[in-house]
Amino acid sequence: MSFTECGLEQEKRVRVAYDATRTLFVKQDVNNRYDVHMTVNNLGSIPRLDVGSHIRQLRTARKISLRALGEQLGISASALSQIETGRRQPSVARLHQIVSVLEAPLSAVFDTSMTPIIEPSSAIAPMGTAIQRGNEAAELTLDGGIHWLRLAPAPMPGLDLLKVTYPAGAGPAEYMRHNGQETAHVLSGELSFDIAFDHHVIKAGDSISYDSSTPHRVTNRTDRTAEAIWLVVNQAAEHGLHSV
């Protein structure tokens, strides 16, 4: 769609926001519903995201130095700089810890330009309609090859919806805990959930919910890839995330 293809009345109802790689169209219909649609200017695909640059954006927005954030994370400023510059990928546990300290949702580590800044704000309210095509989903790969694909087509305050892929043998050695609630539904393969002193094997078609403040870790202990849908309900944290 372009302005030249719309009538004058349609032009009044279309707002367009640009960034360097994609175009976001927001169309309002006669019933005050919104269709949020993003098209991509580079052959219809979004490259895998540079999670380090987004961490740096979040950190600088909070006006926190590398050294100060590193101290809160328990790592050196040099190690944090390597994450921000893409020389190393954070683990799932480390990424949770970073966004917790920066008081940001998990979705914030995806391309920040994907968060539409649109007036009126009701454009992303529950009564609106947001559409994300299959080739528009933002994605990133973490340490160990664990891959996240953002499924939510528009920001959902307090919620993160992801498709997570665990390669064979992937998963952290350490336990982690953070405020919130998680629900996972395994699509293929199987995942091992160690939650406190309990061990659960969740296979394709199975689901599990747990309190994220309980020490936990998720691993793929098989020789085949596992995929799951993840819903994370975020809660304000007083003390952030901890490895245990």
Coordinates of C-alpha atoms in Angstrom, one line a residue:
M1 CA 0.0 0.0 0.0
S2 CA 1.2 3.6 -0.7
F3 CA -0.4 7.0 -0.5
T4 CA -0.7 7.1 -4.2
E5 CA -2.9 4.0 -4.1
C6 CA -5.2 5.3 -1.5
G7 CA -8.1 7.8 -2.0
L8 CA -8.0 11.1 -0.1
E9 CA -10.2 9.7 2.6
Q10 CA -7.9 6.7 3.1
E11 CA -4.9 9.0 3.2
K12 CA -6.3 10.7 6.2
R13 CA -6.5 7.4 8.0
V14 CA -3.1 6.0 7.3
R15 CA -0.1 6.8 9.4
V16 CA 3.3 5.6 8.3
A17 CA 6.4 5.2 10.4
Y18 CA 9.8 4.4 8.9
D19 CA 13.1 3.1 10.1
A20 CA 16.2 2.1 8.2
T21 CA 15.0 -1.4 7.2
R22 CA 11.2 -1.6 7.4
T23 CA 7.9 0.3 7.0
L24 CA 5.0 0.1 9.5
F25 CA 1.5 0.9 8.2
V26 CA -1.3 1.6 10.6
K27 CA -4.7 1.9 9.1
Q28 CA -7.8 3.0 11.0
D29 CA -11.2 1.8 9.7
V30 CA -14.6 3.3 10.2
N31 CA -15.2 1.3 13.4
N32 CA -12.0 2.8 14.9
R33 CA -10.2 -0.5 14.7
Y34 CA -6.5 -0.6 13.7
D35 CA -4.7 -2.9 11.4
V36 CA -1.0 -2.7 12.3
H37 CA 1.1 -4.2 9.5
M38 CA 4.8 -4.2 8.9
T39 CA 6.4 -4.7 5.6
V40 CA 10.1 -5.2 5.1
N41 CA 12.2 -3.4 2.5
N42 CA 14.9 -6.0 2.1
L43 CA 13.4 -8.9 0.1
G44 CA 10.8 -9.6 2.7
S45 CA 12.9 -10.9 5.5
I46 CA 14.1 -9.5 8.8
P47 CA 17.7 -10.4 9.7
R48 CA 18.5 -11.9 13.0
L49 CA 18.8 -9.2 15.6
D50 CA 21.9 -7.9 17.2
V51 CA 20.9 -8.4 20.9
G52 CA 24.1 -6.7 22.1
S53 CA 23.2 -3.3 20.5
H54 CA 19.7 -3.4 22.0
I55 CA 21.2 -4.1 25.4
R56 CA 23.5 -1.1 24.9
Q57 CA 20.5 1.0 23.9
L58 CA 18.6 -0.1 27.1
R59 CA 21.7 0.6 29.3
T60 CA 22.4 4.0 27.9
A61 CA 18.7 5.0 28.1
R62 CA 18.9 4.2 31.8
K63 CA 22.2 6.2 32.0
I64 CA 24.1 3.3 33.5
S65 CA 27.8 2.8 32.8
L66 CA 29.3 -0.5 31.6
R67 CA 31.1 -0.7 34.9
A68 CA 28.1 0.0 37.0
L69 CA 25.9 -2.6 35.2
G70 CA 28.7 -5.1 35.2
E71 CA 29.0 -4.8 39.0
Q72 CA 25.2 -5.4 39.4
L73 CA 25.5 -8.5 37.1
G74 CA 28.6 -9.8 38.8
I75 CA 30.7 -9.7 35.6
S76 CA 33.5 -7.4 34.4
A77 CA 32.9 -4.3 32.2
S78 CA 35.0 -6.0 29.6
A79 CA 32.7 -9.1 29.5
L80 CA 29.6 -6.9 29.3
S81 CA 31.3 -4.9 26.5
Q82 CA 31.8 -8.2 24.5
I83 CA 28.1 -8.9 24.8
E84 CA 27.1 -5.4 23.7
T85 CA 29.5 -5.5 20.7
G86 CA 28.4 -9.0 19.6
R87 CA 31.7 -10.7 20.3
R88 CA 29.9 -13.1 22.6
Q89 CA 26.2 -14.1 23.0
P90 CA 24.6 -14.0 26.4
S91 CA 23.1 -17.1 27.9
V92 CA 19.4 -17.3 28.7
A93 CA 20.1 -16.8 32.4
R94 CA 22.4 -13.8 31.7
L95 CA 19.8 -12.2 29.4
H96 CA 17.1 -12.5 32.0
Q97 CA 19.4 -11.0 34.5
I98 CA 20.3 -8.0 32.3
V99 CA 16.8 -7.0 31.5
S100 CA 15.8 -7.5 35.1
V101 CA 18.5 -5.1 36.3
L102 CA 17.5 -2.6 33.5
E103 CA 13.9 -3.0 34.5
A104 CA 12.8 -3.9 31.0
P105 CA 10.7 -6.8 29.6
L106 CA 12.3 -9.6 27.6
S107 CA 10.7 -8.2 24.4
A108 CA 12.9 -5.1 24.8
V109 CA 16.0 -7.0 23.6
F110 CA 14.3 -7.3 20.2
D111 CA 14.6 -4.5 17.7
T112 CA 13.3 -1.5 19.6
S113 CA 12.1 0.1 16.4
M114 CA 9.5 -2.6 16.2
T115 CA 7.6 -1.0 19.0
P116 CA 5.2 1.3 17.2
I117 CA 5.0 4.9 18.5
I118 CA 1.6 5.7 17.2
E119 CA -1.1 8.2 18.1
P120 CA -3.6 7.6 19.5
S121 CA -2.3 5.1 21.9
S122 CA -5.4 3.0 21.5
A123 CA -3.8 1.7 18.3
I124 CA -2.1 -1.0 20.3
A125 CA -4.9 -1.4 22.9
P126 CA -6.7 -4.8 23.2
M127 CA -9.5 -3.6 20.9
G128 CA -7.0 -2.9 18.1
T129 CA -5.9 -5.5 15.5
A130 CA -2.2 -6.2 15.0
I131 CA -0.9 -8.6 12.3
Q132 CA 2.6 -9.9 12.0
R133 CA 3.3 -12.0 8.9
G134 CA 5.5 -15.1 9.1
N135 CA 8.6 -13.4 7.6
E136 CA 8.3 -10.3 9.9
A137 CA 8.9 -12.0 13.3
A138 CA 11.9 -10.6 15.1
E139 CA 14.4 -13.3 16.2
L140 CA 17.7 -13.8 18.0
T141 CA 20.1 -16.6 18.9
L142 CA 21.6 -16.8 22.3
D143 CA 24.6 -18.7 23.7
G144 CA 24.4 -22.4 23.0
G145 CA 22.3 -21.9 19.9
I146 CA 19.0 -21.3 21.8
H147 CA 16.8 -19.4 19.4
W148 CA 14.0 -17.0 20.3
L149 CA 11.3 -15.9 17.8
R150 CA 8.9 -13.2 19.0
L151 CA 5.4 -14.2 18.3
A152 CA 3.4 -11.1 19.5
P153 CA 2.7 -8.8 16.6
A154 CA 2.4 -5.8 18.9
P155 CA 3.7 -4.9 22.4
M156 CA 1.7 -6.6 25.3
P157 CA 2.5 -4.8 28.6
G158 CA 3.6 -7.4 31.1
L159 CA 3.6 -10.3 28.7
D160 CA 6.2 -11.9 26.4
L161 CA 5.2 -14.5 23.8
L162 CA 8.0 -16.5 22.2
K163 CA 8.7 -19.6 20.2
V164 CA 11.9 -21.1 21.6
T165 CA 14.1 -23.6 19.9
Y166 CA 16.6 -25.7 21.9
P167 CA 19.3 -27.6 19.9
A168 CA 20.3 -31.0 21.0
G169 CA 22.1 -30.8 24.3
A170 CA 21.4 -27.1 24.8
G171 CA 20.6 -25.5 28.2
P172 CA 22.3 -23.8 31.1
A173 CA 24.2 -25.6 33.8
E174 CA 23.2 -23.2 36.5
Y175 CA 19.7 -22.6 38.0
M176 CA 18.1 -19.2 37.8
R177 CA 15.2 -17.3 39.3
H178 CA 13.3 -14.1 38.6
N179 CA 10.0 -12.6 39.3
G180 CA 7.0 -13.7 37.2
Q181 CA 5.2 -16.7 35.9
E182 CA 6.1 -18.9 32.9
T183 CA 4.1 -21.3 30.8
A184 CA 5.7 -23.5 28.1
H185 CA 4.0 -25.8 25.6
V186 CA 6.3 -28.2 23.8
L187 CA 5.7 -28.4 20.1
S188 CA 8.3 -31.0 19.2
G189 CA 11.0 -33.0 20.9
E190 CA 11.2 -32.9 24.7
L191 CA 12.6 -30.5 27.3
S192 CA 13.7 -31.1 30.9
F193 CA 12.5 -28.7 33.5
D194 CA 14.4 -28.7 36.8
I195 CA 12.3 -26.7 39.3
A196 CA 13.7 -26.5 42.8
F197 CA 14.2 -30.2 43.7
D198 CA 11.7 -31.5 41.1
H199 CA 12.5 -32.8 37.7
H200 CA 9.9 -32.9 34.9
V201 CA 10.3 -34.2 31.3
I202 CA 7.8 -32.3 29.1
K203 CA 7.3 -33.9 25.7
A204 CA 5.5 -32.8 22.5
G205 CA 1.9 -31.8 23.3
D206 CA 2.7 -31.3 27.0
S207 CA 2.6 -28.0 28.9
I208 CA 4.0 -26.7 32.1
S209 CA 3.5 -23.6 34.3
Y210 CA 5.7 -22.5 37.1
D211 CA 6.6 -19.6 39.4
S212 CA 9.8 -18.1 37.9
S213 CA 11.0 -17.0 41.4
T214 CA 11.6 -20.7 42.1
P215 CA 15.1 -21.7 41.1
H216 CA 14.8 -23.4 37.7
R217 CA 16.6 -24.4 34.6
V218 CA 15.4 -25.7 31.2
T219 CA 17.6 -28.1 29.1
N220 CA 17.4 -30.3 26.1
R221 CA 19.0 -33.6 27.2
T222 CA 18.2 -35.4 24.0
D223 CA 19.9 -35.8 20.6
R224 CA 17.2 -33.9 18.7
T225 CA 16.0 -30.3 18.5
A226 CA 13.1 -29.3 20.7
E227 CA 10.6 -26.4 20.1
A228 CA 8.2 -24.8 22.5
I229 CA 5.8 -21.8 22.8
W230 CA 6.7 -19.7 25.8
L231 CA 4.4 -17.3 27.7
V232 CA 6.2 -15.1 30.2
V233 CA 4.2 -13.0 32.6
N234 CA 6.4 -10.3 33.9
Q235 CA 6.2 -8.8 37.4
A236 CA 8.0 -5.8 38.8
A237 CA 11.1 -7.1 40.6
E238 CA 12.5 -5.6 43.8
H239 CA 15.8 -7.4 43.6
G240 CA 16.1 -8.5 40.0
L241 CA 17.2 -11.9 38.9
H242 CA 19.6 -14.2 40.6
S243 CA 21.6 -17.2 39.6
V244 CA 21.6 -19.8 42.4

